[in-house]
Structure formats: C-alpha cells, structure tokens
Amino acid sequence: MDGAWVPEPITTILKQQSNGKILVDERDLWPNGKFVTGNIIVRTDYLRDNPDVIKRLLQAHVDETLWINEKLLQSNDTKADEKNVSALTSAFNQSLKNLTGKTFPDVQLAEALSRIEFTTDPLSDSLLKIADDTDEFGYIKKGVNWDGDLQKLYDFTLLNEVLSEKGLQTIKS
C-alpha cells in the first residue's frame, strides 16, 4: 500500500490521476475541522519599522479571503455555485500562470476547493498543537522556553484593526 499525507490540490491530483482514495480527511482530526496550513509571518523589526506596509498586506489578505469565500458560497448547502467556482478557478489559474507559467486543470481545482476553508483566522492553537505533536513524535526537540517563544509568534494587533475596520470578528489571542 502506498500512501501520502499531502495538502490540496495534491490530494485531488492523486485521487484523479492515480485512482487514489482519501483514507483520512485531515479536517476530521481537528476541533471544528479547522487547522493551520499557512500564516502570514513577518520579522519583528520589519513589523515595528513598517506597520503601514504590513497593515496594507493584511487588508489585501482579508479582502481576497472575503472574495474567495464569496465565490465558494454554497447556494443550497449541498452544491457550490458552479459559475462562482469557475470564476475562482480561472482567477487562481491566471495568477498561478503569471507566477509559475503553469496551471492546474479546472476540474482538479474545483474539487480541491471543496475541501479547503479560507479564513483570516491564523488558527494559532492548531499550530501550537502541531508543535507539541511533532515534539511528542520525536520529529523536533523543543527548547527550554519553546512554548513561551512560540506563543510570541502571534501578534494580532494589526490584523484585528483591519478586521474591526471591516466590521468582522476579531481574533482572540
């Protein structure tokens, strides 16, 4: 038996191109099905010296996340609006082509998007849990003040300003 623990859209690619099966959906392993896959991270000195730049980046991130979620909005709780998903896959592929010169087939992106939730919440608790698990399984060795240092990784000040200005729920630390 071959297996892989991979993120979307690789999961969908393996499923469609190699007749793969999803044995475990990662969402089933996390509270409310939510876990971190990526965060916006900036050096502390850059944040201190350029808060306006970072705030504009976060504003763009929030706007794009809202746009993506609007496109993925379920029309009847069982099926995504095909026109919106098509617009989203086209936009994603155009950006990917601009950056890499390559694209994914629309059918792969559409299926992958059905298993991805886009959020402005960094889901910091899940990153802390991942760190604990990797230590427990022996993949990393935690340092003396690991938990305290990892907690300092997140500063929600500017993100919460942006969310508040847009009338959205802020992130609790």
Short mmCIF file of C-alpha atoms in Angstrom, two decimals:
data_model
loop_
_atom_site.label_atom_id
_atom_site.label_comp_id
_atom_site.label_asym_id
_atom_site.label_seq_id
_atom_site.Cartn_x
_atom_site.Cartn_y
_atom_site.Cartn_z
CA MET A 1 0.00 0.00 0.00
CA ASP A 2 1.32 3.41 -0.95
CA GLY A 3 0.16 6.48 0.85
CA ALA A 4 0.75 10.19 1.15
CA TRP A 5 -0.18 12.90 3.62
CA VAL A 6 -0.49 15.90 1.33
CA PRO A 7 -2.39 19.19 1.11
CA GLU A 8 -4.82 20.23 -1.60
CA PRO A 9 -4.69 20.32 -4.54
CA ILE A 10 -2.18 17.43 -4.45
CA THR A 11 -4.80 15.23 -2.75
CA THR A 12 -7.19 15.79 -5.63
CA ILE A 13 -4.46 15.28 -8.24
CA LEU A 14 -3.52 11.91 -6.74
CA LYS A 15 -7.18 10.95 -6.49
CA GLN A 16 -8.00 11.89 -10.08
CA GLN A 17 -4.80 10.87 -11.87
CA SER A 18 -3.90 7.72 -9.92
CA ASN A 19 -7.30 6.47 -8.83
CA GLY A 20 -6.31 7.36 -5.26
CA LYS A 21 -8.59 7.20 -2.26
CA ILE A 22 -8.85 9.62 0.64
CA LEU A 23 -8.48 7.42 3.69
CA VAL A 24 -8.49 10.18 6.30
CA ASP A 25 -9.75 13.70 5.84
CA GLU A 26 -7.50 15.90 7.99
CA ARG A 27 -10.50 18.02 8.95
CA ASP A 28 -11.89 15.05 10.88
CA LEU A 29 -8.88 15.17 13.21
CA TRP A 30 -9.25 18.78 14.39
CA PRO A 31 -11.78 20.64 16.53
CA ASN A 32 -14.41 22.14 14.21
CA GLY A 33 -12.42 20.70 11.29
CA LYS A 34 -10.03 23.66 11.30
CA PHE A 35 -6.24 23.63 11.29
CA VAL A 36 -3.47 25.93 10.13
CA THR A 37 -1.92 25.37 6.72
CA GLY A 38 -0.26 28.75 6.28
CA ASN A 39 0.22 32.02 8.12
CA ILE A 40 1.47 35.46 7.17
CA ILE A 41 4.69 35.93 9.10
CA VAL A 42 6.93 38.98 9.25
CA ARG A 43 10.14 39.75 11.12
CA THR A 44 9.59 41.68 14.36
CA ASP A 45 11.89 44.53 13.33
CA TYR A 46 10.15 44.88 9.96
CA LEU A 47 6.75 44.97 11.65
CA ARG A 48 7.98 47.59 14.11
CA ASP A 49 9.52 49.75 11.35
CA ASN A 50 6.81 49.27 8.67
CA PRO A 51 3.41 48.73 10.29
CA ASP A 52 1.69 50.58 7.43
CA VAL A 53 3.08 48.12 4.86
CA ILE A 54 2.02 45.11 6.92
CA LYS A 55 -1.43 46.59 7.53
CA ARG A 56 -1.92 47.06 3.77
CA LEU A 57 -0.81 43.45 3.21
CA LEU A 58 -3.32 42.27 5.80
CA GLN A 59 -6.05 44.43 4.24
CA ALA A 60 -5.38 42.77 0.88
CA HIS A 61 -5.35 39.33 2.53
CA VAL A 62 -8.70 39.95 4.23
CA ASP A 63 -10.23 41.34 1.02
CA GLU A 64 -9.04 38.36 -1.03
CA THR A 65 -10.21 35.89 1.60
CA LEU A 66 -13.65 37.50 1.60
CA TRP A 67 -13.74 37.41 -2.21
CA ILE A 68 -12.73 33.73 -2.32
CA ASN A 69 -15.33 32.79 0.27
CA GLU A 70 -17.99 34.76 -1.59
CA LYS A 71 -17.18 32.74 -4.70
CA LEU A 72 -17.35 29.49 -2.71
CA LEU A 73 -20.61 30.39 -1.01
CA GLN A 74 -22.91 27.40 -1.06
CA SER A 75 -26.08 28.09 -2.99
CA ASN A 76 -28.12 25.34 -1.32
CA ASP A 77 -25.84 23.82 1.35
CA THR A 78 -25.06 20.84 -0.87
CA LYS A 79 -23.56 22.18 -4.08
CA ALA A 80 -21.26 25.11 -4.76
CA ASP A 81 -22.42 27.64 -7.33
CA GLU A 82 -20.65 26.41 -10.48
CA LYS A 83 -20.38 29.89 -12.01
CA ASN A 84 -18.63 31.24 -8.92
CA VAL A 85 -16.30 28.23 -8.61
CA SER A 86 -15.43 28.64 -12.27
CA ALA A 87 -14.58 32.31 -11.72
CA LEU A 88 -12.43 31.36 -8.73
CA THR A 89 -10.55 28.58 -10.53
CA SER A 90 -9.94 30.88 -13.50
CA ALA A 91 -8.58 33.63 -11.24
CA PHE A 92 -6.40 31.16 -9.35
CA ASN A 93 -5.01 29.64 -12.54
CA GLN A 94 -4.32 33.03 -14.09
CA SER A 95 -2.35 34.11 -11.02
CA LEU A 96 -0.55 30.77 -10.88
CA LYS A 97 0.33 31.08 -14.58
CA ASN A 98 1.66 34.61 -14.01
CA LEU A 99 3.86 33.38 -11.16
CA THR A 100 4.97 29.96 -12.41
CA GLY A 101 3.96 29.64 -16.05
CA LYS A 102 1.83 26.59 -15.13
CA THR A 103 -1.78 25.90 -14.21
CA PHE A 104 -3.96 23.11 -12.79
CA PRO A 105 -6.93 21.65 -14.66
CA ASP A 106 -10.11 23.46 -13.57
CA VAL A 107 -11.74 20.16 -12.56
CA GLN A 108 -8.88 19.49 -10.11
CA LEU A 109 -9.08 22.95 -8.58
CA ALA A 110 -12.87 22.80 -8.26
CA GLU A 111 -12.70 19.50 -6.33
CA ALA A 112 -9.77 20.68 -4.21
CA LEU A 113 -11.62 23.88 -3.30
CA SER A 114 -14.50 21.79 -1.95
CA ARG A 115 -12.17 20.62 0.84
CA ILE A 116 -10.45 23.91 1.67
CA GLU A 117 -11.70 26.63 4.00
CA PHE A 118 -10.18 30.06 3.55
CA THR A 119 -10.06 32.15 6.70
CA THR A 120 -8.41 35.23 8.10
CA ASP A 121 -8.04 33.46 11.47
CA PRO A 122 -4.43 32.27 11.87
CA LEU A 123 -5.73 29.29 13.91
CA SER A 124 -2.82 29.71 16.29
CA ASP A 125 -3.99 26.98 18.67
CA SER A 126 -3.60 24.39 15.92
CA LEU A 127 -0.01 25.49 15.21
CA LEU A 128 0.80 25.11 18.91
CA LYS A 129 -0.77 21.62 18.85
CA ILE A 130 1.25 20.69 15.76
CA ALA A 131 4.43 21.81 17.57
CA ASP A 132 3.51 19.70 20.62
CA ASP A 133 2.76 16.67 18.43
CA THR A 134 6.00 16.94 16.46
CA ASP A 135 7.92 17.06 19.74
CA GLU A 136 5.98 14.09 21.14
CA PHE A 137 6.61 12.03 18.00
CA GLY A 138 10.31 12.93 18.03
CA TYR A 139 10.39 14.99 14.82
CA ILE A 140 11.64 18.09 16.62
CA LYS A 141 13.14 18.70 20.02
CA LYS A 142 11.57 21.53 21.98
CA GLY A 143 13.90 24.07 23.55
CA VAL A 144 13.78 25.25 27.16
CA ASN A 145 11.31 28.11 26.61
CA TRP A 146 9.70 26.70 23.47
CA ASP A 147 6.06 27.25 24.49
CA GLY A 148 6.67 30.83 25.59
CA ASP A 149 8.62 31.64 22.44
CA LEU A 150 6.04 30.04 20.16
CA GLN A 151 3.24 31.98 21.85
CA LYS A 152 5.10 35.19 20.94
CA LEU A 153 4.93 34.24 17.27
CA TYR A 154 1.47 35.80 17.00
CA ASP A 155 0.64 39.49 17.27
CA PHE A 156 -2.95 40.06 16.20
CA THR A 157 -2.90 43.85 16.70
CA LEU A 158 -2.85 44.95 13.04
CA LEU A 159 -4.98 42.04 11.85
CA ASN A 160 -7.61 42.90 14.44
CA GLU A 161 -7.52 46.55 13.37
CA VAL A 162 -8.20 45.51 9.79
CA LEU A 163 -10.94 43.07 10.78
CA SER A 164 -12.57 45.64 13.05
CA GLU A 165 -12.47 48.32 10.33
CA LYS A 166 -14.30 45.90 8.02
CA GLY A 167 -16.87 45.04 10.69
CA LEU A 168 -15.58 41.49 11.02
CA GLN A 169 -14.99 39.39 14.12
CA THR A 170 -11.54 39.94 15.62
CA ILE A 171 -9.12 37.20 16.64
CA LYS A 172 -8.72 36.29 20.27
CA SER A 173 -5.16 35.58 21.37
#
